[in-house]
mmCIF file of C-alpha atoms in Angstrom:
data_model
loop_
_atom_site.group_PDB
_atom_site.id
_atom_site.type_symbol
_atom_site.label_atom_id
_atom_site.label_comp_id
_atom_site.label_asym_id
_atom_site.label_seq_id
_atom_site.Cartn_x
_atom_site.Cartn_y
_atom_site.Cartn_z
ATOM 1 C CA MET A 1 39.423 115.679 -81.833
ATOM 2 C CA ALA A 2 42.529 114.011 -80.723
ATOM 3 C CA VAL A 3 44.354 116.779 -80.169
ATOM 4 C CA ALA A 4 41.613 119.248 -78.378
ATOM 5 C CA ALA A 5 41.482 117.381 -75.970
ATOM 6 C CA LEU A 6 45.781 117.187 -75.029
ATOM 7 C CA LEU A 7 45.248 120.677 -75.592
ATOM 8 C CA PRO A 8 44.713 121.186 -71.522
ATOM 9 C CA LEU A 9 48.164 120.586 -71.401
ATOM 10 C CA ALA A 10 49.791 122.958 -72.748
ATOM 11 C CA ALA A 11 47.282 126.389 -70.797
ATOM 12 C CA GLN A 12 50.612 127.608 -70.556
ATOM 13 C CA ALA A 13 52.655 127.015 -74.193
ATOM 14 C CA GLU A 14 54.315 130.603 -75.415
ATOM 15 C CA ASP A 15 53.784 131.456 -78.605
ATOM 16 C CA ILE A 16 53.349 129.386 -81.549
ATOM 17 C CA ASP A 17 56.513 130.105 -84.427
ATOM 18 C CA THR A 18 54.728 128.726 -87.460
ATOM 19 C CA GLU A 19 57.939 129.407 -89.710
ATOM 20 C CA HIS A 20 58.193 125.701 -89.604
ATOM 21 C CA ILE A 21 55.701 123.796 -88.165
ATOM 22 C CA PHE A 22 54.072 122.733 -90.524
ATOM 23 C CA GLY A 23 55.084 120.125 -93.205
ATOM 24 C CA PHE A 24 53.722 120.741 -96.577
ATOM 25 C CA MET A 25 52.282 123.807 -95.796
ATOM 26 C CA ILE A 26 53.817 127.456 -94.842
ATOM 27 C CA GLY A 27 53.095 129.877 -92.250
ATOM 28 C CA SER A 28 53.653 133.821 -92.110
ATOM 29 C CA ASP A 29 56.383 133.372 -89.090
ATOM 30 C CA VAL A 30 60.191 134.682 -91.524
ATOM 31 C CA GLY A 31 62.225 134.650 -88.370
ATOM 32 C CA THR A 32 64.452 137.315 -86.282
ATOM 33 C CA VAL A 33 67.064 139.826 -87.995
ATOM 34 C CA GLY A 34 70.862 137.834 -88.581
ATOM 35 C CA GLU A 35 69.722 134.416 -87.657
ATOM 36 C CA ARG A 36 70.161 131.892 -89.565
ATOM 37 C CA GLU A 37 69.708 127.831 -90.263
ATOM 38 C CA PHE A 38 70.575 124.717 -92.415
ATOM 39 C CA GLN A 39 67.962 123.066 -93.258
ATOM 40 C CA SER A 40 67.278 118.746 -95.097
ATOM 41 C CA GLN A 41 64.174 118.593 -96.589
ATOM 42 C CA THR A 42 63.476 114.726 -97.912
ATOM 43 C CA THR A 43 59.693 114.494 -99.333
ATOM 44 C CA GLY A 44 58.767 111.495 -100.148
ATOM 45 C CA SER A 45 55.994 110.590 -103.548
ATOM 46 C CA PHE A 46 54.435 107.135 -103.977
ATOM 47 C CA ALA A 47 51.961 104.780 -105.999
ATOM 48 C CA LYS A 48 50.697 106.355 -109.405
ATOM 49 C CA ASP A 49 48.338 104.792 -112.098
ATOM 50 C CA GLY A 50 49.916 101.424 -111.750
ATOM 51 C CA GLY A 51 53.148 99.245 -112.030
ATOM 52 C CA THR A 52 55.794 100.592 -109.440
ATOM 53 C CA TYR A 53 56.234 104.397 -108.705
ATOM 54 C CA ARG A 54 58.672 105.460 -105.567
ATOM 55 C CA ALA A 55 60.161 109.040 -105.998
ATOM 56 C CA PHE A 56 62.895 110.724 -103.784
ATOM 57 C CA ASN A 57 63.016 114.839 -102.741
ATOM 58 C CA GLN A 58 66.707 115.386 -101.291
ATOM 59 C CA GLN A 59 66.850 119.237 -100.882
ATOM 60 C CA LEU A 60 69.501 120.806 -98.536
ATOM 61 C CA GLU A 61 69.103 124.998 -97.708
ATOM 62 C CA LEU A 62 70.029 127.792 -95.847
ATOM 63 C CA GLU A 63 67.911 130.360 -94.689
ATOM 64 C CA PHE A 64 69.039 134.606 -93.667
ATOM 65 C CA VAL A 65 67.357 137.161 -92.207
ATOM 66 C CA PRO A 66 68.751 140.211 -93.493
ATOM 67 C CA VAL A 67 66.673 142.754 -92.497
ATOM 68 C CA GLN A 68 63.217 142.665 -90.438
ATOM 69 C CA ASN A 69 60.650 140.564 -91.939
ATOM 70 C CA PHE A 70 62.239 139.625 -95.231
ATOM 71 C CA ARG A 71 63.867 135.632 -95.256
ATOM 72 C CA VAL A 72 66.411 133.975 -98.309
ATOM 73 C CA GLU A 73 66.624 130.994 -98.750
ATOM 74 C CA LEU A 74 69.095 129.276 -101.193
ATOM 75 C CA GLY A 75 69.070 125.641 -101.914
ATOM 76 C CA THR A 76 69.745 122.338 -103.930
ATOM 77 C CA ALA A 77 68.336 119.040 -104.161
ATOM 78 C CA PHE A 78 69.123 115.088 -105.542
ATOM 79 C CA MET A 79 66.376 113.067 -106.639
ATOM 80 C CA ALA A 80 66.688 109.430 -106.525
ATOM 81 C CA HIS A 81 63.579 107.450 -109.637
ATOM 82 C CA ASP A 82 62.349 103.867 -109.193
ATOM 83 C CA ILE A 83 60.182 103.324 -112.244
ATOM 84 C CA ASN A 84 58.744 100.933 -113.275
ATOM 85 C CA GLY A 85 56.367 99.857 -115.083
ATOM 86 C CA VAL A 86 53.772 103.066 -115.019
ATOM 87 C CA PRO A 87 51.133 103.295 -118.464
ATOM 88 C CA GLY A 88 53.067 106.669 -120.117
ATOM 89 C CA PHE A 89 56.262 106.629 -117.824
ATOM 90 C CA GLU A 90 59.247 104.287 -119.159
ATOM 91 C CA ASP A 91 61.077 102.941 -116.848
ATOM 92 C CA ARG A 92 63.879 104.667 -114.401
ATOM 93 C CA ARG A 93 66.297 103.613 -111.435
ATOM 94 C CA GLN A 94 68.256 107.120 -110.821
ATOM 95 C CA LEU A 95 70.209 109.031 -109.026
ATOM 96 C CA SER A 96 70.739 112.571 -110.278
ATOM 97 C CA TRP A 97 71.539 116.101 -108.992
ATOM 98 C CA GLN A 98 68.029 118.319 -109.299
ATOM 99 C CA ASN A 99 67.951 121.658 -109.001
ATOM 100 C CA VAL A 100 69.302 125.160 -108.191
ATOM 101 C CA SER A 101 66.165 127.194 -106.299
ATOM 102 C CA VAL A 102 65.600 130.358 -104.037
ATOM 103 C CA ASP A 103 63.584 130.613 -102.216
ATOM 104 C CA LEU A 104 62.404 134.571 -100.913
ATOM 105 C CA ARG A 105 59.985 135.310 -98.063
ATOM 106 C CA TYR A 106 58.414 138.497 -96.695
ATOM 107 C CA ARG A 107 56.126 139.187 -94.116
ATOM 108 C CA PHE A 108 53.511 141.694 -94.255
ATOM 109 C CA LEU A 109 51.427 141.388 -91.009
ATOM 110 C CA GLY A 110 52.655 140.198 -88.157
ATOM 111 C CA ARG A 111 50.391 138.423 -86.129
ATOM 112 C CA GLU A 112 51.362 140.632 -82.928
ATOM 113 C CA SER A 113 50.151 143.687 -84.347
ATOM 114 C CA ALA A 114 46.746 142.913 -86.868
ATOM 115 C CA PRO A 115 44.006 140.664 -86.846
ATOM 116 C CA PHE A 116 46.102 137.527 -88.554
ATOM 117 C CA GLY A 117 50.152 136.816 -90.407
ATOM 118 C CA MET A 118 50.448 137.118 -93.619
ATOM 119 C CA THR A 119 53.174 136.325 -95.638
ATOM 120 C CA LEU A 120 53.631 136.533 -99.403
ATOM 121 C CA ALA A 121 57.102 133.602 -100.347
ATOM 122 C CA VAL A 122 58.482 134.114 -104.211
ATOM 123 C CA GLU A 123 60.210 130.069 -104.392
ATOM 124 C CA THR A 124 62.051 130.906 -108.194
ATOM 125 C CA HIS A 125 64.005 126.934 -108.855
ATOM 126 C CA ALA A 126 66.064 125.906 -112.215
ATOM 127 C CA ASP A 127 65.454 122.033 -112.799
ATOM 128 C CA ARG A 128 67.667 119.291 -114.851
ATOM 129 C CA VAL A 129 65.694 116.360 -114.837
ATOM 130 C CA ASP A 130 61.848 116.206 -114.126
ATOM 131 C CA GLU A 131 60.743 115.332 -110.552
ATOM 132 C CA THR A 132 58.314 113.139 -111.696
ATOM 133 C CA THR A 133 59.706 110.793 -114.949
ATOM 134 C CA ALA A 134 63.005 111.193 -113.600
ATOM 135 C CA ALA A 135 63.644 112.663 -117.838
ATOM 136 C CA VAL A 136 66.524 114.649 -118.499
ATOM 137 C CA VAL A 137 65.148 118.844 -119.291
ATOM 138 C CA ARG A 138 65.673 122.244 -118.538
ATOM 139 C CA SER A 139 63.662 123.484 -116.622
ATOM 140 C CA TYR A 140 62.168 126.357 -114.811
ATOM 141 C CA GLY A 141 59.244 127.514 -112.808
ATOM 142 C CA THR A 142 58.772 129.960 -109.909
ATOM 143 C CA GLU A 143 56.142 129.020 -107.399
ATOM 144 C CA PHE A 144 53.794 132.168 -105.399
ATOM 145 C CA THR A 145 52.508 131.534 -102.531
ATOM 146 C CA LEU A 146 50.341 133.488 -99.780
ATOM 147 C CA ALA A 147 50.780 132.200 -96.693
ATOM 148 C CA PHE A 148 47.198 133.378 -93.668
ATOM 149 C CA ASP A 149 47.855 132.254 -90.110
ATOM 150 C CA ARG A 150 45.561 132.811 -86.948
ATOM 151 C CA GLU A 151 46.143 131.793 -83.394
ATOM 152 C CA VAL A 152 42.868 130.087 -83.041
ATOM 153 C CA ILE A 153 43.180 129.319 -78.936
ATOM 154 C CA PRO A 154 46.099 132.252 -77.631
ATOM 155 C CA ASN A 155 49.639 130.266 -77.581
ATOM 156 C CA VAL A 156 48.403 126.358 -77.978
ATOM 157 C CA ALA A 157 46.619 125.998 -81.780
ATOM 158 C CA VAL A 158 47.234 127.751 -84.876
ATOM 159 C CA ALA A 159 45.171 127.431 -87.717
ATOM 160 C CA ALA A 160 46.953 128.433 -91.496
ATOM 161 C CA ILE A 161 45.901 129.061 -95.654
ATOM 162 C CA ASN A 162 48.136 128.694 -98.145
ATOM 163 C CA LEU A 163 46.819 130.136 -101.670
ATOM 164 C CA SER A 164 49.088 129.446 -104.754
ATOM 165 C CA TYR A 165 50.394 130.103 -107.879
ATOM 166 C CA GLN A 166 53.170 127.427 -110.075
ATOM 167 C CA PRO A 167 53.603 127.983 -113.631
ATOM 168 C CA GLU A 168 56.677 125.787 -115.170
ATOM 169 C CA TRP A 169 58.195 126.302 -118.656
ATOM 170 C CA THR A 170 59.984 122.629 -119.372
ATOM 171 C CA ARG A 171 61.924 121.403 -122.498
ATOM 172 C CA VAL A 172 62.212 117.397 -122.647
ATOM 173 C CA ALA A 173 66.178 117.228 -123.479
ATOM 174 C CA LEU A 174 65.884 113.625 -125.476
ATOM 175 C CA THR A 175 63.081 115.106 -128.063
ATOM 176 C CA GLY A 176 63.109 119.077 -127.361
ATOM 177 C CA ALA A 177 59.557 119.350 -126.947
ATOM 178 C CA ALA A 178 58.345 121.740 -124.942
ATOM 179 C CA GLU A 179 56.022 121.994 -122.759
ATOM 180 C CA GLN A 180 54.180 125.071 -120.763
ATOM 181 C CA ASP A 181 52.172 123.617 -117.449
ATOM 182 C CA SER A 182 50.844 125.656 -114.211
ATOM 183 C CA THR A 183 49.306 124.362 -110.708
ATOM 184 C CA ILE A 184 47.113 126.107 -108.619
ATOM 185 C CA GLY A 185 46.035 125.107 -105.239
ATOM 186 C CA ALA A 186 44.700 125.985 -101.740
ATOM 187 C CA ALA A 187 45.385 123.776 -98.103
ATOM 188 C CA PHE A 188 44.249 124.614 -94.684
ATOM 189 C CA GLY A 189 46.161 123.189 -91.488
ATOM 190 C CA LEU A 190 45.340 123.369 -87.782
ATOM 191 C CA MET A 191 48.378 122.712 -85.375
ATOM 192 C CA ALA A 192 47.967 122.381 -82.073
ATOM 193 C CA LYS A 193 50.709 121.770 -78.571
ATOM 194 C CA VAL A 194 50.716 119.040 -76.307
ATOM 195 C CA ARG A 195 53.260 120.373 -75.143
ATOM 196 C CA PRO A 196 55.520 123.227 -75.039
ATOM 197 C CA ASP A 197 57.870 121.483 -77.485
ATOM 198 C CA ILE A 198 55.868 118.832 -79.226
ATOM 199 C CA LEU A 199 52.542 120.239 -81.993
ATOM 200 C CA LEU A 200 50.340 117.799 -84.139
ATOM 201 C CA GLY A 201 47.799 118.664 -86.125
ATOM 202 C CA GLY A 202 46.590 118.211 -89.845
ATOM 203 C CA GLU A 203 46.719 119.504 -93.795
ATOM 204 C CA VAL A 204 44.269 119.434 -96.501
ATOM 205 C CA ARG A 205 45.647 120.933 -99.697
ATOM 206 C CA TYR A 206 43.452 120.417 -102.715
ATOM 207 C CA PHE A 207 45.201 121.154 -106.264
ATOM 208 C CA ARG A 208 44.261 121.915 -109.698
ATOM 209 C CA LYS A 209 47.207 121.479 -112.023
ATOM 210 C CA TYR A 210 46.762 122.983 -116.420
ATOM 211 C CA GLY A 211 48.412 122.618 -119.702
ATOM 212 C CA GLY A 212 49.942 125.663 -120.111
ATOM 213 C CA ILE A 213 51.023 129.065 -117.625
ATOM 214 C CA GLY A 214 47.398 130.556 -117.353
ATOM 215 C CA LEU A 215 45.423 127.743 -116.906
ATOM 216 C CA ASP A 216 43.430 126.797 -120.605
ATOM 217 C CA ASP A 217 43.222 122.784 -120.013
ATOM 218 C CA LEU A 218 42.806 121.534 -117.024
ATOM 219 C CA ALA A 219 44.376 118.595 -116.414
ATOM 220 C CA GLY A 220 43.230 117.408 -113.360
ATOM 221 C CA GLN A 221 42.335 117.717 -109.021
ATOM 222 C CA ALA A 222 43.365 116.311 -106.375
ATOM 223 C CA LEU A 223 42.751 116.182 -102.262
ATOM 224 C CA PHE A 224 44.837 115.518 -100.412
ATOM 225 C CA VAL A 225 44.680 114.925 -96.571
ATOM 226 C CA GLY A 226 47.177 114.061 -93.709
ATOM 227 C CA PRO A 227 48.982 114.116 -90.266
ATOM 228 C CA THR A 228 51.604 116.611 -89.087
ATOM 229 C CA ALA A 229 53.691 116.753 -85.598
ATOM 230 C CA TYR A 230 56.184 119.359 -85.152
ATOM 231 C CA PHE A 231 59.261 118.421 -82.771
ATOM 232 C CA GLN A 232 60.979 120.933 -81.575
ATOM 233 C CA ILE A 233 64.783 118.962 -79.587
ATOM 234 C CA SER A 234 67.116 122.009 -78.665
ATOM 235 C CA ASP A 235 66.465 125.716 -78.745
ATOM 236 C CA ARG A 236 69.132 124.765 -82.448
ATOM 237 C CA SER A 237 66.894 122.322 -83.834
ATOM 238 C CA ARG A 238 63.541 120.931 -85.020
ATOM 239 C CA LEU A 239 62.002 118.105 -86.607
ATOM 240 C CA THR A 240 59.059 118.001 -88.978
ATOM 241 C CA ALA A 241 57.127 114.902 -90.400
ATOM 242 C CA THR A 242 53.915 115.123 -92.048
ATOM 243 C CA TRP A 243 52.286 112.743 -94.452
ATOM 244 C CA SER A 244 49.362 112.859 -97.008
ATOM 245 C CA VAL A 245 47.110 110.865 -98.982
ATOM 246 C CA GLN A 246 45.564 111.094 -102.124
ATOM 247 C CA ALA A 247 41.469 111.089 -100.894
ATOM 248 C CA TRP A 248 40.235 111.997 -103.789
ATOM 249 C CA GLY A 249 41.696 113.228 -107.045
ATOM 250 C CA ARG A 250 39.375 113.931 -110.639
ATOM 251 C CA LEU A 251 41.483 113.276 -113.676
ATOM 252 C CA ALA A 252 40.460 115.271 -116.186
ATOM 253 C CA GLY A 253 38.029 112.620 -119.488
ATOM 254 C CA SER A 254 37.964 110.690 -116.522
ATOM 255 C CA ASN A 255 35.137 109.492 -113.693
ATOM 256 C CA ALA A 256 37.620 107.374 -111.960
ATOM 257 C CA ALA A 257 37.660 108.653 -108.512
ATOM 258 C CA LEU A 258 42.139 108.983 -107.394
ATOM 259 C CA ASP A 259 44.345 111.601 -110.648
ATOM 260 C CA LEU A 260 47.135 108.849 -110.221
ATOM 261 C CA VAL A 261 48.701 110.913 -113.492
ATOM 262 C CA ASN A 262 48.936 113.624 -112.707
ATOM 263 C CA PHE A 263 49.695 113.372 -108.836
ATOM 264 C CA GLU A 264 50.171 110.509 -106.567
ATOM 265 C CA ARG A 265 49.105 108.590 -104.774
ATOM 266 C CA HIS A 266 51.066 109.098 -101.339
ATOM 267 C CA GLN A 267 52.879 112.159 -99.952
ATOM 268 C CA ALA A 268 55.296 112.153 -96.713
ATOM 269 C CA ARG A 269 57.853 114.512 -96.245
ATOM 270 C CA LEU A 270 60.920 114.766 -93.419
ATOM 271 C CA VAL A 271 62.810 118.522 -92.384
ATOM 272 C CA PHE A 272 65.177 118.668 -89.904
ATOM 273 C CA GLY A 273 66.409 122.809 -89.511
ATOM 274 C CA VAL A 274 69.552 124.041 -87.073
ATOM 275 C CA ASN A 275 69.957 128.292 -86.190
ATOM 276 C CA PHE A 276 74.094 128.055 -85.940
#
């Protein structure tokens, strides 16, 4: 409602590029041919079922657009964990190099020639530290995301939907135990220009986590809600800030109103990018 009240300020705004305006979600735009970007993405996860839980992921990425409608992103990440007294977790306080990743995106439909934009993103990563428990592992996973977006008010407001599936294979180094799990998700986001260089909005995300990569046994589910802000700092640089809280969740076999075993209570992300 607050964003809608400010929409007249942006009545003469330029077209919205959805590539980077969302926080946890993605838009269908992939950039222009020859574009190159460096991106720093910091993600924080806070609060589990008791004790102290803080996890920070710092990802550094290089993005390229070699041909029309196709984007390549190469990345690496570091993790910092502070875990103390969380049920089912070992106490840890450590900083570690976590993973390498490759993110490929292809835009099948563009909003300029179709009723909506549509992009398929495939992100593959290899981890040496578990992002949740901080245990030493050998983990491989791929996240498939189908992104749709449409300008609901031309040049002013854009809505997006993401559908995702993420299978994961993990082997714990200490015990040799092998695990498989998967997560499916659906998300809705809305962003609106309140000034030519500022967009405000929010994201609603729903996840279901399963044991096994074939969605075999439901482990838990959670609904996250929170605001997002995008700032175009200059012609070449940008900043996106977002925060989400678990508004509802359910651990399998439990009547609790939240799932703080498979998911966190709070998630936050800060993304800075620059073209070069």
